[in-house]
mmCIF file of C-alpha atoms in Angstrom:
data_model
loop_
_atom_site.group_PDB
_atom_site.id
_atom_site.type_symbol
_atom_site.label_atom_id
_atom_site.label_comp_id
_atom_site.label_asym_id
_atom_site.label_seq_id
_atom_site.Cartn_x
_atom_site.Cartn_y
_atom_site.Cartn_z
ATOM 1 C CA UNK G 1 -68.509 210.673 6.986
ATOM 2 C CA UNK G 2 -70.901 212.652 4.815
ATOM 3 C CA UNK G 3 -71.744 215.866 6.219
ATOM 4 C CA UNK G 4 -75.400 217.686 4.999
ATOM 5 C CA UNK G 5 -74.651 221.390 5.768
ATOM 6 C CA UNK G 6 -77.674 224.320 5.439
ATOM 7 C CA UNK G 7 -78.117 227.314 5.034
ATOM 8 C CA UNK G 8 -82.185 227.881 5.657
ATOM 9 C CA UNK G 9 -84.392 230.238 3.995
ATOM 10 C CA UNK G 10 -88.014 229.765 2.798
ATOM 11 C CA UNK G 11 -87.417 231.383 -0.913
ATOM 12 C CA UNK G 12 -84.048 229.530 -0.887
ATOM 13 C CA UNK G 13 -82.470 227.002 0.933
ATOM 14 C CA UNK G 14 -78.487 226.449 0.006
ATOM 15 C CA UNK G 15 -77.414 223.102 1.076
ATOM 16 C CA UNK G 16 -73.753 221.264 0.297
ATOM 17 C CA UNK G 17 -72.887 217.952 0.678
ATOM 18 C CA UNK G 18 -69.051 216.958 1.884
ATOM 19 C CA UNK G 19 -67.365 213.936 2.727
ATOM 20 C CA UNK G 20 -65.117 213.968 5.277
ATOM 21 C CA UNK G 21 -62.230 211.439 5.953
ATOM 22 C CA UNK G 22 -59.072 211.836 8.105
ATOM 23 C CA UNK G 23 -58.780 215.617 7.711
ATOM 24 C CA UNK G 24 -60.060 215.661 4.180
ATOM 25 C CA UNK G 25 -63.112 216.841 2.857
ATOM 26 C CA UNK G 26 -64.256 216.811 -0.661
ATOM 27 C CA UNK G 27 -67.267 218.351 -2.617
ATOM 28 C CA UNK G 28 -69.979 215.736 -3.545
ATOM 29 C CA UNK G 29 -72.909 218.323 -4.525
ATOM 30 C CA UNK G 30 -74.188 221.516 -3.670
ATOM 31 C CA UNK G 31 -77.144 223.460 -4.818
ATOM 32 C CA UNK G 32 -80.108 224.837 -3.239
ATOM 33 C CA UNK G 33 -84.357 224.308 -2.375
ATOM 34 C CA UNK G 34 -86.332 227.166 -4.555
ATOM 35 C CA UNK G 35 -89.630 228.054 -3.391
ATOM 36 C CA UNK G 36 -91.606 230.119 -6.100
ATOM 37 C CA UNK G 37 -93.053 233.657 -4.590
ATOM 38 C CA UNK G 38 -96.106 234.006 -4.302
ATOM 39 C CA UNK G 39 -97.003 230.132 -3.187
ATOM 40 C CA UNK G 40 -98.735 230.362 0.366
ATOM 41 C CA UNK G 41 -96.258 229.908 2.965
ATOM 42 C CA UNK G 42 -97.674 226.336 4.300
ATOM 43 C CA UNK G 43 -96.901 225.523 0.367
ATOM 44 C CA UNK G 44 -93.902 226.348 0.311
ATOM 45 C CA UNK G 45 -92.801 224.274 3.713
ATOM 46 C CA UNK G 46 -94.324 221.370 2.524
ATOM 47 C CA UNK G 47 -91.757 221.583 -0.593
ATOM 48 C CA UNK G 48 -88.749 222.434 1.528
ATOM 49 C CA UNK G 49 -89.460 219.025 3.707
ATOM 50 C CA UNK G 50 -90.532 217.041 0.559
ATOM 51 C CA UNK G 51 -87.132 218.079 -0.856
ATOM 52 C CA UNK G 52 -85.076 218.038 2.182
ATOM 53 C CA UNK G 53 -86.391 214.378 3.054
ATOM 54 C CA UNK G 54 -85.009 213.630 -0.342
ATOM 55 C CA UNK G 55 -81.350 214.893 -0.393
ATOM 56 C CA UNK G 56 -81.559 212.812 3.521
ATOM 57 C CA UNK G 57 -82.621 209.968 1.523
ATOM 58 C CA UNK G 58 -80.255 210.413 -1.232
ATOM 59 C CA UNK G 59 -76.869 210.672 0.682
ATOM 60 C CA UNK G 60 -77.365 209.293 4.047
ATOM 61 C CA UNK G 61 -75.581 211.926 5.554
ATOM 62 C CA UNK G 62 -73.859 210.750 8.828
ATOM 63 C CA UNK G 63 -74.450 214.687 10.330
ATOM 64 C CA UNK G 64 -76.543 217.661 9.217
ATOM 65 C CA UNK G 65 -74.856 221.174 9.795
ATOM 66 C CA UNK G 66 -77.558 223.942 10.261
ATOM 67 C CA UNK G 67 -76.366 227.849 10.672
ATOM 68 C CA UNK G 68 -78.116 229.164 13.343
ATOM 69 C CA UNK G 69 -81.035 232.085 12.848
ATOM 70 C CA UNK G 70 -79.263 235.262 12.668
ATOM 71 C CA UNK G 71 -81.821 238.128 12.370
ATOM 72 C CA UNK G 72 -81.205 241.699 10.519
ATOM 73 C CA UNK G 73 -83.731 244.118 10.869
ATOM 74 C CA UNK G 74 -86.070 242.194 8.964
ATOM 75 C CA UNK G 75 -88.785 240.199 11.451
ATOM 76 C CA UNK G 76 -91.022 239.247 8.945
ATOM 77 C CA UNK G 77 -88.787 237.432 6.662
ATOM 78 C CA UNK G 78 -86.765 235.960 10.002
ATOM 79 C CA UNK G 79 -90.014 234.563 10.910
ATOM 80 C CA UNK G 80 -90.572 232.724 7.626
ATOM 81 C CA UNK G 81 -87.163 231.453 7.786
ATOM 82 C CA UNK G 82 -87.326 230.555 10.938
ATOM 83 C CA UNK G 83 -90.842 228.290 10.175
ATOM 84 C CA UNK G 84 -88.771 226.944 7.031
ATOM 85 C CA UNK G 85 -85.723 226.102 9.790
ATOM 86 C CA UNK G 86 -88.172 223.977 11.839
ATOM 87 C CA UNK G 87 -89.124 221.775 9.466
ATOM 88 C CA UNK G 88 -85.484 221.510 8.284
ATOM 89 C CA UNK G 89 -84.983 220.233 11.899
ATOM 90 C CA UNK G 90 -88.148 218.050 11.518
ATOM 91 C CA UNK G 91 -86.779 216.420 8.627
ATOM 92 C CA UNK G 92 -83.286 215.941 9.942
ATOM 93 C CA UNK G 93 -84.826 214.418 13.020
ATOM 94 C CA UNK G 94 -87.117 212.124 11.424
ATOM 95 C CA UNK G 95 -84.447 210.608 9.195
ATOM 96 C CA UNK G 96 -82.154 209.945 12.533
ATOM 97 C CA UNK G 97 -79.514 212.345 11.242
ATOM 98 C CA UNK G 98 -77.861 214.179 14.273
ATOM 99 C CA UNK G 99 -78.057 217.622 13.737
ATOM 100 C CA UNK G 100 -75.413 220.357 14.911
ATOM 101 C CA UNK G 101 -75.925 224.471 14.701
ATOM 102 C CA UNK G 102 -73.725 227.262 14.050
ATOM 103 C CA UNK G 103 -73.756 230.469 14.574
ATOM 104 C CA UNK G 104 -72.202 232.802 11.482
ATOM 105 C CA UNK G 105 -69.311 234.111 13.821
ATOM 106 C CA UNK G 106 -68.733 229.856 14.046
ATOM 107 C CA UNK G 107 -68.240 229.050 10.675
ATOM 108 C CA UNK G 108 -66.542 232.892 9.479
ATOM 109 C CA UNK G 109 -63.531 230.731 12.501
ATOM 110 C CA UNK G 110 -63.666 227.683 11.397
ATOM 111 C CA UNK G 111 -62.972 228.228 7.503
ATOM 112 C CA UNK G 112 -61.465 231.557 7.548
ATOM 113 C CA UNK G 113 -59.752 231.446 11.029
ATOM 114 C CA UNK G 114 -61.315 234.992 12.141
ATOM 115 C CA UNK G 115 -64.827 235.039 13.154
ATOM 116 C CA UNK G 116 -65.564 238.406 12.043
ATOM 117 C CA UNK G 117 -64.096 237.704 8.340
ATOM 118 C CA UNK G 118 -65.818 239.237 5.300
ATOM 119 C CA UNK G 119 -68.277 236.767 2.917
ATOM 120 C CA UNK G 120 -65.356 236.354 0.360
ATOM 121 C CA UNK G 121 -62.965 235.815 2.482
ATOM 122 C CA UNK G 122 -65.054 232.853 3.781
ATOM 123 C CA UNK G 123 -66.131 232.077 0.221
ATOM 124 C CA UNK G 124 -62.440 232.292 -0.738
ATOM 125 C CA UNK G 125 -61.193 230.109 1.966
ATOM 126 C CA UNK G 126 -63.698 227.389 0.885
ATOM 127 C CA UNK G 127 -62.704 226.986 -2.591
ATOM 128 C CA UNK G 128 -58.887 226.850 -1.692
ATOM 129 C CA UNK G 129 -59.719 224.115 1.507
ATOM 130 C CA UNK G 130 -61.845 221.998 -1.169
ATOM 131 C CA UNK G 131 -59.177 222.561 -3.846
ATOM 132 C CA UNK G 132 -62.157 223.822 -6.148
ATOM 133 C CA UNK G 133 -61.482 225.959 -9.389
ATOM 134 C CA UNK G 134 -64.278 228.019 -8.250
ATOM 135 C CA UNK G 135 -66.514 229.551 -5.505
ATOM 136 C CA UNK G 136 -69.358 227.508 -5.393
ATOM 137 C CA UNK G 137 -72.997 229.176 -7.049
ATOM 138 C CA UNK G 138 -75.015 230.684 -6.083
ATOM 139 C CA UNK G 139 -73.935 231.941 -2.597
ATOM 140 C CA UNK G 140 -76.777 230.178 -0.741
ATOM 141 C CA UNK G 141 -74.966 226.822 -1.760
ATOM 142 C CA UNK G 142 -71.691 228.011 -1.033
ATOM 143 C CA UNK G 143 -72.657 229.397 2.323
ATOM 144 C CA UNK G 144 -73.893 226.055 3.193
ATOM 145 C CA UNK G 145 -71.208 224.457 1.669
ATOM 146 C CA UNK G 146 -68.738 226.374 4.601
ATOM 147 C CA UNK G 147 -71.363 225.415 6.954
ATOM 148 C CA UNK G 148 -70.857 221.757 6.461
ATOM 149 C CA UNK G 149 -67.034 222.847 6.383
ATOM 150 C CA UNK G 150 -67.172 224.274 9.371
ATOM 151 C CA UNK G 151 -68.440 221.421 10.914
ATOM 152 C CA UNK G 152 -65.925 218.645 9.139
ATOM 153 C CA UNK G 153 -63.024 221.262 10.790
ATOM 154 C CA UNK G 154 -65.010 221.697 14.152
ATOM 155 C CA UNK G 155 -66.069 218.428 14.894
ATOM 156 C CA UNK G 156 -62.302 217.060 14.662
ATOM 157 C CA UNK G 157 -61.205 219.455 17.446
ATOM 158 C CA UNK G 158 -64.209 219.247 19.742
ATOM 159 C CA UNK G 159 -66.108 216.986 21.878
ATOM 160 C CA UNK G 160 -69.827 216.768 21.269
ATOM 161 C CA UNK G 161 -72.589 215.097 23.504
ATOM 162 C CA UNK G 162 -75.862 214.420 22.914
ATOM 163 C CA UNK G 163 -77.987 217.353 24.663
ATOM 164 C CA UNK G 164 -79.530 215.838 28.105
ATOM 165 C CA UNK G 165 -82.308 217.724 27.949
ATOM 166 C CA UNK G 166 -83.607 216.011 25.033
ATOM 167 C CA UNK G 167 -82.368 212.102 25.447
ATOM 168 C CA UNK G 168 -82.471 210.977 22.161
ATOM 169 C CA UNK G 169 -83.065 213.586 20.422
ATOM 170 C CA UNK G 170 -80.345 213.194 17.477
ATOM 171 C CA UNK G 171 -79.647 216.926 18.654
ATOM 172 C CA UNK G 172 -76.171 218.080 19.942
ATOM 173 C CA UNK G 173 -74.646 220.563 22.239
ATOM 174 C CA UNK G 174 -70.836 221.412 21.653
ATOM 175 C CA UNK G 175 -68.386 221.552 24.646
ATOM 176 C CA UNK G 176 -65.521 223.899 23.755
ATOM 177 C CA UNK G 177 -62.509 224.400 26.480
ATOM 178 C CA UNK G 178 -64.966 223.250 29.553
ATOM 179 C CA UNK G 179 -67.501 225.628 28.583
ATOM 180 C CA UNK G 180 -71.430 224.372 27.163
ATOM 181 C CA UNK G 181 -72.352 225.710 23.752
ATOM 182 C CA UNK G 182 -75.985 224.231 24.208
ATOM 183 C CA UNK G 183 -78.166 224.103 20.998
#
């Protein structure tokens, strides 16, 4: 299965493209969406779905891993990201691609094994699981690179359902030792 994982942003969007197979993933492409500063915001969205409906037109992915909105101290910049997220979404949904969130604590466990790991130890567990001679540049792509490694590792060991409170949808909510992990 090919696995779309990304990291959102409205100035950048990392995404990473893995294929998954039996326990094996492997790096197809990673990279990320640039938005020049300055644009209008509504400008900007229109080229993050423009180029997101591209890379879902280019390699089919069979799921789209999203990190969920974690927010600093910064509400102004969440809030653009957070725009930039829904049309992520949006384009995900339009294409029929199921999508599946994380939350950073979510993919720190699934690649690194401790959900409170440090960035490189993340980074450095996702070059050594995809065998690469190198962290993956810049760190937007490689975060969403462990994103969609997260999700090739999670999805293995878990049982997800489609969400009943949106039949259809293409959205998922994650069952995990009888508890719901609703998205």
């Amino acid at each position: 299965m090919v696995i779309l994982g990304i990291d959102p942003g409205f100035a950048i969007v990392g995404f990473g493209v893995l294929e998954a197979d039996r326990g094996r993933q492997r790096l197809l492409r990673c990279g990320t969406i640039t938005t020049p500063a300055g644009r209008p915001l509504p400008a900007r969205l229109v080229q993050i779905e423009d180029d997101m409906s591209q890379l879902l037109e280019t390699f089919r992915p069979g799921a789209m891993a999203v990190e969920e909105l974690f927010f600093n101290n910064n509400v102004t910049t969440g809030i653009g990201v957070a725009q930039a997220r829904g049309v992520i979404l949006a384009a995900a949904e339009r294409a029929g691609v199921p999508i599946f969130e994380y939350s950073p604590s979510q993919v720190k466990q699934a690649v690194a094994g401790y959900g409170k790991a440090e960035k490189r130890q993340v980074m450095e567990m996702t070059r050594r699981l995809l065998g690469l001679s190198a962290v993956p540049r810049p760190d937007d792509a490689a975060d969403a690179v462990a994103i969609a490694l997260c999700h090739a590792r999670s999805s293995t060991s878990r049982l997800a359902l489609l969400d009943p409170a949106t039949p259809g949808s293409g959205r998922y909510a994650v069952r995990d030792r009888g508890g719901d992990f609703s998205r």
